[in-house]
Short mmCIF file of C-alpha atoms in Angstrom, two decimals:
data_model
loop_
_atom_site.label_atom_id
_atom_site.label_comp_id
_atom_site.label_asym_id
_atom_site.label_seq_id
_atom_site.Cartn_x
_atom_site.Cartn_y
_atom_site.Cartn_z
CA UNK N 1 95.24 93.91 89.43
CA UNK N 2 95.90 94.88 85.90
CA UNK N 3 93.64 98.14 85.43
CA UNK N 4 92.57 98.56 81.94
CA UNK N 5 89.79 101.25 82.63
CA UNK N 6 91.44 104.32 82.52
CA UNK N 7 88.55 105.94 80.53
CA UNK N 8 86.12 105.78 83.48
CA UNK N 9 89.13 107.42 86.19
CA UNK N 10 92.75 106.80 85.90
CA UNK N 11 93.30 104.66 89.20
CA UNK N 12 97.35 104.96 89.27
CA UNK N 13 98.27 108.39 90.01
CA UNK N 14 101.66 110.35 90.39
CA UNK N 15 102.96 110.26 93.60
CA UNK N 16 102.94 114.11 93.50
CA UNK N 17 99.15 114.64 93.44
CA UNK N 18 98.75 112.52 96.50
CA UNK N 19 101.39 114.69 98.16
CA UNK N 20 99.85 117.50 97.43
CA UNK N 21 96.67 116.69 98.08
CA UNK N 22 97.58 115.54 101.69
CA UNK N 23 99.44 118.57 101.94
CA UNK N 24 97.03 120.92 100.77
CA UNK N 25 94.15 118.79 103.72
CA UNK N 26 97.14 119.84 106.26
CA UNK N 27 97.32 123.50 105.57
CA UNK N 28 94.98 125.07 102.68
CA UNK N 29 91.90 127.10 104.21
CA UNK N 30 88.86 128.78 102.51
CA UNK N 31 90.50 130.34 99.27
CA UNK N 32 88.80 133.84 98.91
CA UNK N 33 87.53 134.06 102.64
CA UNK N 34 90.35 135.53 104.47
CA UNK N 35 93.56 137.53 104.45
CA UNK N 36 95.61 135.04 106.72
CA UNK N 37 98.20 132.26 105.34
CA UNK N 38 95.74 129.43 105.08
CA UNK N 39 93.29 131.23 102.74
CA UNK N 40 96.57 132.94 100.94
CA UNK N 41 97.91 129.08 100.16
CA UNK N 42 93.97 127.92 98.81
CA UNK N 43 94.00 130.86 96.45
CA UNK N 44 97.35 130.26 95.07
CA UNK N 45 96.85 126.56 94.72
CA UNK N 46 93.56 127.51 92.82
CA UNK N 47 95.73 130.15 90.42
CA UNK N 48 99.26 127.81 89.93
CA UNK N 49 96.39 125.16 88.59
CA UNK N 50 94.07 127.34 86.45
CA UNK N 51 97.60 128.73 84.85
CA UNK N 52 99.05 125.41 84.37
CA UNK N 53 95.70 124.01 82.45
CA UNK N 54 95.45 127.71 80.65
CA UNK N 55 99.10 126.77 78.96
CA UNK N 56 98.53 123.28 78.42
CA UNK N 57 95.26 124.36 76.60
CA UNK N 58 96.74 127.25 74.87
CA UNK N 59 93.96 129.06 76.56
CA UNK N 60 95.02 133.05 76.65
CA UNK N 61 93.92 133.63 80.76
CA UNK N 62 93.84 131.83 83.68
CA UNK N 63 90.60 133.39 84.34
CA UNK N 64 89.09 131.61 81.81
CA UNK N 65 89.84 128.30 83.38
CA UNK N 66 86.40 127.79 85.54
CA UNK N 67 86.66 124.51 88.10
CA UNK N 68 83.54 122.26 87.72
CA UNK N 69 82.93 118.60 90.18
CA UNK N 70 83.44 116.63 87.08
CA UNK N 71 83.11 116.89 83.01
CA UNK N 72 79.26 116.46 83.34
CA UNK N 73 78.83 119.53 85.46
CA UNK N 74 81.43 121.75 83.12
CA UNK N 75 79.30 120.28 80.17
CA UNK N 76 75.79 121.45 81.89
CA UNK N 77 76.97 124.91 82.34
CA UNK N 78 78.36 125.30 78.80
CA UNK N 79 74.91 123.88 77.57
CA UNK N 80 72.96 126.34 79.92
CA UNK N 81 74.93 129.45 78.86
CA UNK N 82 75.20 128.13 74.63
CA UNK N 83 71.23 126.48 74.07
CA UNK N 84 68.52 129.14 74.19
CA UNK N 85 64.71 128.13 73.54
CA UNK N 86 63.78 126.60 70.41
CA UNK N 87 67.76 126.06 69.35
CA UNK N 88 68.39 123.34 66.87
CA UNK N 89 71.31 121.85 67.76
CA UNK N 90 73.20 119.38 66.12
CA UNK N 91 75.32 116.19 68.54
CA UNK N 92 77.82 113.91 67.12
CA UNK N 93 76.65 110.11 66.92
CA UNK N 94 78.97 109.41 69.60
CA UNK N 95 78.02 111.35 72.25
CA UNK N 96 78.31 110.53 76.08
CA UNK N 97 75.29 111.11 78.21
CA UNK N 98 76.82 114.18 79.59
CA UNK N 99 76.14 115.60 76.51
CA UNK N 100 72.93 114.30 75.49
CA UNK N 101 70.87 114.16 79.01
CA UNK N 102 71.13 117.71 79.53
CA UNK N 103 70.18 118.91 75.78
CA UNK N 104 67.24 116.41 75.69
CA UNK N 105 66.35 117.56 79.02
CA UNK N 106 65.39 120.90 77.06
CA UNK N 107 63.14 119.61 75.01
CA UNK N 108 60.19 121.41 77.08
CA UNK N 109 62.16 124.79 75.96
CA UNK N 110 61.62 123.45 72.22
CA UNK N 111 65.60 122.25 71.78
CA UNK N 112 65.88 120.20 68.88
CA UNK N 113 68.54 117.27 69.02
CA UNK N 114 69.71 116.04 65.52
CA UNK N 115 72.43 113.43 66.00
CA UNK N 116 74.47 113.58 62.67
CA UNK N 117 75.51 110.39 61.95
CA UNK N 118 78.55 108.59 60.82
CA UNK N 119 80.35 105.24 60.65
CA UNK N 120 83.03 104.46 63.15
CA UNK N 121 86.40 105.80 61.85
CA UNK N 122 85.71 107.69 59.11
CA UNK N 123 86.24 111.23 60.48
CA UNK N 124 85.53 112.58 56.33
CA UNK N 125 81.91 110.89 55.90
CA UNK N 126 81.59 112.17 59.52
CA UNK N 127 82.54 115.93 58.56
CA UNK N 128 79.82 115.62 55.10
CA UNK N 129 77.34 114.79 57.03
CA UNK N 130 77.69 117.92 59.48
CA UNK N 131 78.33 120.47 56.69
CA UNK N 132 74.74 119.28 55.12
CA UNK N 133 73.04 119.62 58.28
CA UNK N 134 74.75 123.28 59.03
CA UNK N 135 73.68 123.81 55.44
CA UNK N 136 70.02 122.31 56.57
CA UNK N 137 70.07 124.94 59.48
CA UNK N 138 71.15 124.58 63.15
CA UNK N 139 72.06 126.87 66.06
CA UNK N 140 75.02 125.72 67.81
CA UNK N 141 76.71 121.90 67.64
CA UNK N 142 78.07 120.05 70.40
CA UNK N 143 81.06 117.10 69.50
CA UNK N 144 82.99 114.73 71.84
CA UNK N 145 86.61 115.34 70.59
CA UNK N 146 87.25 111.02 71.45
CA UNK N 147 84.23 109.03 71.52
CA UNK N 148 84.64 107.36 75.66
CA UNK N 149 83.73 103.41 74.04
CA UNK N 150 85.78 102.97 71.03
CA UNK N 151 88.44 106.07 71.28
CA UNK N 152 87.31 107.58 68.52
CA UNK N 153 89.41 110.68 68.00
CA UNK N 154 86.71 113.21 66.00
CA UNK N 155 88.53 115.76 63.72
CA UNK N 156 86.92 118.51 66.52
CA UNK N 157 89.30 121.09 64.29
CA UNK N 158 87.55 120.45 61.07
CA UNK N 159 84.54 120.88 63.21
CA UNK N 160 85.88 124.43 64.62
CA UNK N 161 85.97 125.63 61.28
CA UNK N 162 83.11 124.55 59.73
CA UNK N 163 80.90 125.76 62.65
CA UNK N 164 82.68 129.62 62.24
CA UNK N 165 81.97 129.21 58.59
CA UNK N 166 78.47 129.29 59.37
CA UNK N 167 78.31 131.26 62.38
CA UNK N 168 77.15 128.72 64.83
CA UNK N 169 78.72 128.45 68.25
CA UNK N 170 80.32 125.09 69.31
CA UNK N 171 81.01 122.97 72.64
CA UNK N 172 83.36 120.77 72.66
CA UNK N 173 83.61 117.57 75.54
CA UNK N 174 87.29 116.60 75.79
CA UNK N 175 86.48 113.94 78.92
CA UNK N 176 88.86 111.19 76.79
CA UNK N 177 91.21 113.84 74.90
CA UNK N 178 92.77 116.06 78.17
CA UNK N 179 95.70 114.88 78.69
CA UNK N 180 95.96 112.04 76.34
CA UNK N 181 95.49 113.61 73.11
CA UNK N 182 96.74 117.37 71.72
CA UNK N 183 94.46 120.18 72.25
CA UNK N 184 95.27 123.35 71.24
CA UNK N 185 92.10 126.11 71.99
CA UNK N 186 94.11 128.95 70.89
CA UNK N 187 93.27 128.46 66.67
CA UNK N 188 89.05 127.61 67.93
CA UNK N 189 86.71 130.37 65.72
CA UNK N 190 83.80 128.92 66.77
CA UNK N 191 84.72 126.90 70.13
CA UNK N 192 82.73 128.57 72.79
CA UNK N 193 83.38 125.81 75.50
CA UNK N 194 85.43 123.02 76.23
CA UNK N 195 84.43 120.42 79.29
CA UNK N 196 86.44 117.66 80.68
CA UNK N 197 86.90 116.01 83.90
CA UNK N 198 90.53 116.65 85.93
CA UNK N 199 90.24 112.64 87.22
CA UNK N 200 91.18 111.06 83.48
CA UNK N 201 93.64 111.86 81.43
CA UNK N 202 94.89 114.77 83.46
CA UNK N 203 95.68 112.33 86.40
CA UNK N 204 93.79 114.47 89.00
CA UNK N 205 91.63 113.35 91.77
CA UNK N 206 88.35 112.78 91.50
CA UNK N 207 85.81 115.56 92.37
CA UNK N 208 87.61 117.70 89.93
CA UNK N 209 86.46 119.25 86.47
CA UNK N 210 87.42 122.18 84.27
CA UNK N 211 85.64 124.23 82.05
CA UNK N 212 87.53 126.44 79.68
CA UNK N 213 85.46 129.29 78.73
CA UNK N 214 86.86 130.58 75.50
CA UNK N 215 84.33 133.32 74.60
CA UNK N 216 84.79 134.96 78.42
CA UNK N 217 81.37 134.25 79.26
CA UNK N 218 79.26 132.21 80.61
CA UNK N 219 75.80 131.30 82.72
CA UNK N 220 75.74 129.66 86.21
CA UNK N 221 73.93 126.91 87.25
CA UNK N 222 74.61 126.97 90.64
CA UNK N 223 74.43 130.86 92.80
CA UNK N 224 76.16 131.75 95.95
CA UNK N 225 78.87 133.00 97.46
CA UNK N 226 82.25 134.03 95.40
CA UNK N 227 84.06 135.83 98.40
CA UNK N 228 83.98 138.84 96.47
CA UNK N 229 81.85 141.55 95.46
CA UNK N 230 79.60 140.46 98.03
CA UNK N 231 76.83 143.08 98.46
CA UNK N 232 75.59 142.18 95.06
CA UNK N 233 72.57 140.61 94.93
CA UNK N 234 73.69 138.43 91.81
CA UNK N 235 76.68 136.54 90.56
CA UNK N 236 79.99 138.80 89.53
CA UNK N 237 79.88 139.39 85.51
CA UNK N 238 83.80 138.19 85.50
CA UNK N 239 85.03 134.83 85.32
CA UNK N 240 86.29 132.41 86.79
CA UNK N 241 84.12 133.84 90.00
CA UNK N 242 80.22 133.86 87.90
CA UNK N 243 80.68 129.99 87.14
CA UNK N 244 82.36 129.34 90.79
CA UNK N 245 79.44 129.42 93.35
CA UNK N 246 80.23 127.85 96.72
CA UNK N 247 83.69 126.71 98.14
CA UNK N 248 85.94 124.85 95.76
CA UNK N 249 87.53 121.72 96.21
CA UNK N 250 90.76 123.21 96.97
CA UNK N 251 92.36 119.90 97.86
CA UNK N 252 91.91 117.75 94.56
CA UNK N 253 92.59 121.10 92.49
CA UNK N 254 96.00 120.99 94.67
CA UNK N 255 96.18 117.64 93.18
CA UNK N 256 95.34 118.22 89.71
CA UNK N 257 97.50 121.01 89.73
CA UNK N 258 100.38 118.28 90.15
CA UNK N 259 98.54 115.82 87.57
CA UNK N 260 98.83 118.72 84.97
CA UNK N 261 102.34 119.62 85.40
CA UNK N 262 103.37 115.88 84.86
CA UNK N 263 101.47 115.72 81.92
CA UNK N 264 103.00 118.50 80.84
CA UNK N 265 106.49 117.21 81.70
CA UNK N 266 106.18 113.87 79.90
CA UNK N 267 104.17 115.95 77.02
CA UNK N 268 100.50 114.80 75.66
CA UNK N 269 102.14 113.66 72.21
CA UNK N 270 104.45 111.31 73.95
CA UNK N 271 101.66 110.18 75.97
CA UNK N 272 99.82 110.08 72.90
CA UNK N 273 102.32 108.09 70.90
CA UNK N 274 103.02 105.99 73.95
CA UNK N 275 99.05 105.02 74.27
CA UNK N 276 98.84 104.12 70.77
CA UNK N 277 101.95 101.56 70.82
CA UNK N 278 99.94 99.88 73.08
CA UNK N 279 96.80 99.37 71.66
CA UNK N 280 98.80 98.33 68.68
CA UNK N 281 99.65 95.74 70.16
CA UNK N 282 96.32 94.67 71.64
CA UNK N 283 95.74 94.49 68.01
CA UNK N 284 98.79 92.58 67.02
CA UNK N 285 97.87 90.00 69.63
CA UNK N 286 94.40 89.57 69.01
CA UNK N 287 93.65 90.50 65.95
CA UNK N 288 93.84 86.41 64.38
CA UNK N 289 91.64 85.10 67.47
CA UNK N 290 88.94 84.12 65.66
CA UNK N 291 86.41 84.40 68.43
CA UNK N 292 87.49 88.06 69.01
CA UNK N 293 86.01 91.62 66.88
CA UNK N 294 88.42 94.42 67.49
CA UNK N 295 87.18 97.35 67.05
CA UNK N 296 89.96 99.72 65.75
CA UNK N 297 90.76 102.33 62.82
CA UNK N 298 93.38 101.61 60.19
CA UNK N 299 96.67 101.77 61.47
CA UNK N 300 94.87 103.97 64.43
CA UNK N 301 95.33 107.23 62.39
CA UNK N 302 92.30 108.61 64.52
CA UNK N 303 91.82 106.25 67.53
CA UNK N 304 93.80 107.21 71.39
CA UNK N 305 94.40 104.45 74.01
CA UNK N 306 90.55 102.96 73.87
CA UNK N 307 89.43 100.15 72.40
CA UNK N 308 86.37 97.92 72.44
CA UNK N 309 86.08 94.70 71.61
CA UNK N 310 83.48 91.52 71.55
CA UNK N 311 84.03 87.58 72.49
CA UNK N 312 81.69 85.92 69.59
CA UNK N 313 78.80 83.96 71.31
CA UNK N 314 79.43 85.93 74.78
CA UNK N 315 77.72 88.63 76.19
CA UNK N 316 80.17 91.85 77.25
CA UNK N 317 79.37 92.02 81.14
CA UNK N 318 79.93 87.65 81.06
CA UNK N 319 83.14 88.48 79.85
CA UNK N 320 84.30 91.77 81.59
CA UNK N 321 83.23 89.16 84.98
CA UNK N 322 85.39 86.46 84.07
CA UNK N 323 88.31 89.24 83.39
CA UNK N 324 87.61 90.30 86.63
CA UNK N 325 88.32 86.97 88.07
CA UNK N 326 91.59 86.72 86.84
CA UNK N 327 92.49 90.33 88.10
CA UNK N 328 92.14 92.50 84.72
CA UNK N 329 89.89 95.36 85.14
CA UNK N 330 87.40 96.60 82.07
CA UNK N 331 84.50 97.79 81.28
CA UNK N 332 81.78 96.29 79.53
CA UNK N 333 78.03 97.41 78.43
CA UNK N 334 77.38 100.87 77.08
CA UNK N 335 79.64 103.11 78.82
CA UNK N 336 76.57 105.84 79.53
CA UNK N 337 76.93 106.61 75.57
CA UNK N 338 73.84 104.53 73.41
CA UNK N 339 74.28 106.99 70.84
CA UNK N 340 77.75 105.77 69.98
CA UNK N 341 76.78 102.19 70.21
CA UNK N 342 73.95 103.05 67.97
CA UNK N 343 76.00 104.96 65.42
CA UNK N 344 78.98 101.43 65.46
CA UNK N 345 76.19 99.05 65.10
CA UNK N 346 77.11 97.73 68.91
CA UNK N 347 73.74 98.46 70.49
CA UNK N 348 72.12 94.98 70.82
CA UNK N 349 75.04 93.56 73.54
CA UNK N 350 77.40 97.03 73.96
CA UNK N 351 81.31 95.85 73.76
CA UNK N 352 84.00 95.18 76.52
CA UNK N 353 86.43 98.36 76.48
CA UNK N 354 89.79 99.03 77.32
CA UNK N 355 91.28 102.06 78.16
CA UNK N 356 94.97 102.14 79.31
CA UNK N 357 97.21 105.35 80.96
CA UNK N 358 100.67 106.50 81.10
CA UNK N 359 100.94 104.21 83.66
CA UNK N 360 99.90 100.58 82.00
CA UNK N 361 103.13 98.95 81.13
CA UNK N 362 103.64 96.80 78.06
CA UNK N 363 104.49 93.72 80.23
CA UNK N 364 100.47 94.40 81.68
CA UNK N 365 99.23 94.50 77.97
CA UNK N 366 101.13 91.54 77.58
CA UNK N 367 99.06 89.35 80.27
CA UNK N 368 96.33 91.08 79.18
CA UNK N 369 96.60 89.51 75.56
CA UNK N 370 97.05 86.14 77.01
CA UNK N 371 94.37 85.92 79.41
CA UNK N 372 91.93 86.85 76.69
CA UNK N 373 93.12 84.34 74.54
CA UNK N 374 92.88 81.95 77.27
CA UNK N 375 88.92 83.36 78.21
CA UNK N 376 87.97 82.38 74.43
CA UNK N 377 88.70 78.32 74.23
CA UNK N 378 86.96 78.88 77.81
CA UNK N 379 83.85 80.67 77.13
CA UNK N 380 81.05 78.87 75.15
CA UNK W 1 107.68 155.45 100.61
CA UNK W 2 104.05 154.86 100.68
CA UNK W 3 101.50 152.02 99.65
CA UNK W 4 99.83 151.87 96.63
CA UNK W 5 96.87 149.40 95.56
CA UNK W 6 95.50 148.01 92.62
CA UNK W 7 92.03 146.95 93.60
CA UNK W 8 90.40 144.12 92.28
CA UNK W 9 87.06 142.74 92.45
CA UNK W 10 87.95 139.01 92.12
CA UNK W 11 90.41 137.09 93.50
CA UNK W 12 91.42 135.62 89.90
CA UNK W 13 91.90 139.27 88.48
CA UNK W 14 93.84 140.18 91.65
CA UNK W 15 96.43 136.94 90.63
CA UNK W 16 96.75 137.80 87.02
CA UNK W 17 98.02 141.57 87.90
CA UNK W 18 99.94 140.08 90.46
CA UNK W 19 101.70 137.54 87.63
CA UNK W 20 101.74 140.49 85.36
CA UNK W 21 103.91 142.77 87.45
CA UNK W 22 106.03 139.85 88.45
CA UNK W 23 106.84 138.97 85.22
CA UNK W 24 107.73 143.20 84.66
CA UNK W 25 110.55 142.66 87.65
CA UNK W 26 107.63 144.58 90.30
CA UNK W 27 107.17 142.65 93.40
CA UNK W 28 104.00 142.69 95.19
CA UNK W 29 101.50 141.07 97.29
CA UNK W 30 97.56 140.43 97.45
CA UNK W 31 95.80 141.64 100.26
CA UNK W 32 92.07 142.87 101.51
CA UNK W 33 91.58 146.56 100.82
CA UNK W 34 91.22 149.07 103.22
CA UNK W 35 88.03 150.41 103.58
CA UNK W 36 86.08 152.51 100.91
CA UNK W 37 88.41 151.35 97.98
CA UNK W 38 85.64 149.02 96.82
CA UNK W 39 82.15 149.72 97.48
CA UNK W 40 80.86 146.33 95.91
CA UNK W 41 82.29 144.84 98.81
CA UNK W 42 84.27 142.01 99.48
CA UNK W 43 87.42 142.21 97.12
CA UNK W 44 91.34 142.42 96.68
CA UNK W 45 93.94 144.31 96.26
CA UNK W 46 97.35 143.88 94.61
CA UNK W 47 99.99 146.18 96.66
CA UNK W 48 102.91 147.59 95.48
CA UNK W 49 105.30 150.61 96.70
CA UNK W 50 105.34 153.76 95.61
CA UNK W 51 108.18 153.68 93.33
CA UNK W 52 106.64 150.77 91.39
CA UNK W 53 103.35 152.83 90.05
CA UNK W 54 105.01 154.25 86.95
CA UNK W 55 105.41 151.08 85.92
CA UNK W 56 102.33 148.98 87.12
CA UNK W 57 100.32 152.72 85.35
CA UNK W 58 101.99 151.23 82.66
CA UNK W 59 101.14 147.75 82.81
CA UNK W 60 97.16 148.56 83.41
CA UNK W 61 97.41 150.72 79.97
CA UNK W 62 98.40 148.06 77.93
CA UNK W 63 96.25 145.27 79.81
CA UNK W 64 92.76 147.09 79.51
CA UNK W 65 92.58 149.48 82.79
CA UNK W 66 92.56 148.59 86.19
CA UNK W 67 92.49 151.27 89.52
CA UNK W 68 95.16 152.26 91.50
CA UNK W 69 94.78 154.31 94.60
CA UNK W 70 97.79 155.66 97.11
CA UNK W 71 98.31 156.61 100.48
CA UNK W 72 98.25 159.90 100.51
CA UNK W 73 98.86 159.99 104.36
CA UNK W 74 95.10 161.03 105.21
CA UNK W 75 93.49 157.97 103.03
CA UNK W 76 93.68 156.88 99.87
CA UNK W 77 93.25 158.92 96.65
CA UNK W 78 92.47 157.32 93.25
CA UNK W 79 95.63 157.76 90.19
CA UNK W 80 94.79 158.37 86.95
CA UNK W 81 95.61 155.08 84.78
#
């Protein structure tokens, strides 16, 4: 199979985070609930992994690293412990579910939503539009830094400042940029939070998230047992043990652990750069189809390794099945993000997206290119 | 040469002294704390001997504070920072 949905989990994994995950099932106990070897190994499998994301990050602390089931539940707690009653808060128009579900879920607390709109790929008209509504009024904003259906990268730096110009806090999702795309918290003013999942770009297993919590604070969702300071009757004040409630999933973080530390060896702007060559030449293959609408920025000056795309006169899922059938995996519909299928005009039919990983080779893309081509004198 | 601990409620805070003092040449290791040291209850401790405290005092000044208590043979008594 030729796996071309690396947005939704990378499926190809180093052979190190599979080692250490089965390792870590062998050996690692409850980290935090004993003194003997077992527990020792869980708690410094937990610290080599919240150290190795706190350097990729730039993040000053491994104790600001807090590990999350998934991007969704990092994003929850950042939007629990940022959005107070009656907040106005502004969304980018390309926002994943796991940002908009749980802000519109507060809508009984009197949270206002204002998307701020923008066309696809222009990151300036995109950065207007925010300044007038922060001029307008709002309490905190929350931006995708890579929309998940067209790889949209968002200019989430530009955002940084402008929301410390005006004082508002910001969160930031980063479930398409970890790994894949630089991200460097240590210049963030006004970056409060930044969620992403450890399954994506950071090659991790699934079941694993990360929530950097870059003002040292934060509000749990969840409340239980931290295996320390345990004749309180609430959650410790200090981090990472107030967001971590519960036992962690010591064996994928033993595998993420490994997932960061090859990204980090093969660096994100080689990854980066490496990505991009091949969705150029997606692009380079398809782009004279006639029966085919790319959908990609100029000379991908603000686009990663996603891209969407439509067959004319065929409906997405029609043709993400008949991909299927001749062993290329995609994604079609609307990718649990409306708003950015609104905001591209895309919302009628949603697109067909591909998403590729360190791991997709050129001679994949390749196939991939033909078979499409192939799939358009077929389809009617 | 006696014990000395540098108590710590979480496990996390417990690592980052314990990466700290590495990285300042002191070797030491994370353990549960006797008794008394932390009322809260459960919690670590980041050991170290006796002839490392000047420096690790040293260490918890610049980093923000921190506790250290040594064996003083009958229990453990509290340094000043």
């Amino acid at each position: 199979m030729i796996y071309l949905d690396n947005a939704a989990t990378t499926l190809r994994k180093p052979s190190c985070v599979i080692r250490a995950v089965e390792k870590a099932m062998r050996y690692a106990a409850n980290a935090g609930r004993g003194g003997y070897s077992g527990a020792g190994l869980s708690e410094q499998i937990l610290f080599d992994c919240r150290s190795a994301a706190a350097e990729l990050f730039g993040v000053k602390g491994a104790d600001k690293v807090v590990f999350t089931l998934n991007a969704t539940h990092a994003l929850n707690i950042a939007i629990n412990s940022v959005i107070q009653p009656k907040m106005k808060v502004l969304i980018s128009g390309y926002e994943h579910n796991a940002v908009s579900r749980p802000l519109y879920a507060r809508y009984l607390d009197g949270v206002k939503v204002t998307v701020v709109r923008g066309e696809l790929f222009e990151p300036e008209y995109f950065l207007y539009e925010l300044e007038k509504e922060l001029e307008r009024g709002a309490d905190a904003v929350c931006c995708t830094h890579v929309s998940n259906v067209f790889g949209y990268i968002l200019p989430i730096e530009r955002v940084d400042e402008l929301c410390a110009r005006y004082g508002v806090p910001l969160i930031i999702d980063a479930s398409q940029s970890a790994g894949s795309v630089p991200l460097n918290c240590s210049e963030f003013k006004a970056a409060q939070f930044v969620g992403m999942p450890g399954h994506k770009g950071l090659l991790g297993p699934q079941g694993t998230g990360i929530l950097l919590c870059l003002a040292d604070k934060g509000e749990p969702i969840m409340f239980g047992g931290t295996g320390a300071d345990s004749k309180n009757r609430y959650m410790p004040e200090y981090l990472p043990e107030r967001l971590e409630a519960g036992t962690q999933n010591v064996h994928g973080i033993a595998g993420l652990a490994e997932g960061i530390k090859t990204i980090k060896n093969l660096g994100v702007e080689n990854i980066a750069r490496y990505e991009k060559e091949l969705i150029k030449s997606i692009i380079k293959g398809l782009e004279l189809t006639p029966k085919v609408k790319l959908y990609y920025a100029n000379a991908l000056f603000c686009q990663n390794g996603v891209m969407s795309f439509n067959v004319r006169d065929a409906d997405s899922e029609q043709v993400a099945s008949e991909l299927e059938k001749m062993g290329i995996a995609v994604r079609a519909g609307f990718h649990c993000a409306p708003l950015a299928h609104e905001s591209a005009g895309t919302i009628s039919g949603g697109t067909v997206r591909i998403s590729v990983s360190p791991f997709t080779t050129r001679g994949e893309i390749g196939k991939f290119v033909y078979v499409l081509k192939k799939l358009t004198e077929i389809l009617k | 040469m006696f014990r000395c601990m540098i108590t710590s409620r979480g496990m996390t805070g417990a690592q980052i002294t314990q990466k700290t003092l590495e990285n300042s040449g002191v070797y030491s290791r994370i353990v549960r704390p006797p008794p008394g040291l932390l009322p809260e209850g459960c919690g670590y401790a980041v050991e170290i001997q006796s002839n490392d405290v000047a420096i690790a005092r040293m260490i918890l000044r610049s980093s923000g504070g921190g506790r250290i208590f040594c064996d003083a043979g009958d229990g453990y008594r509290e340094m000043r920072v």
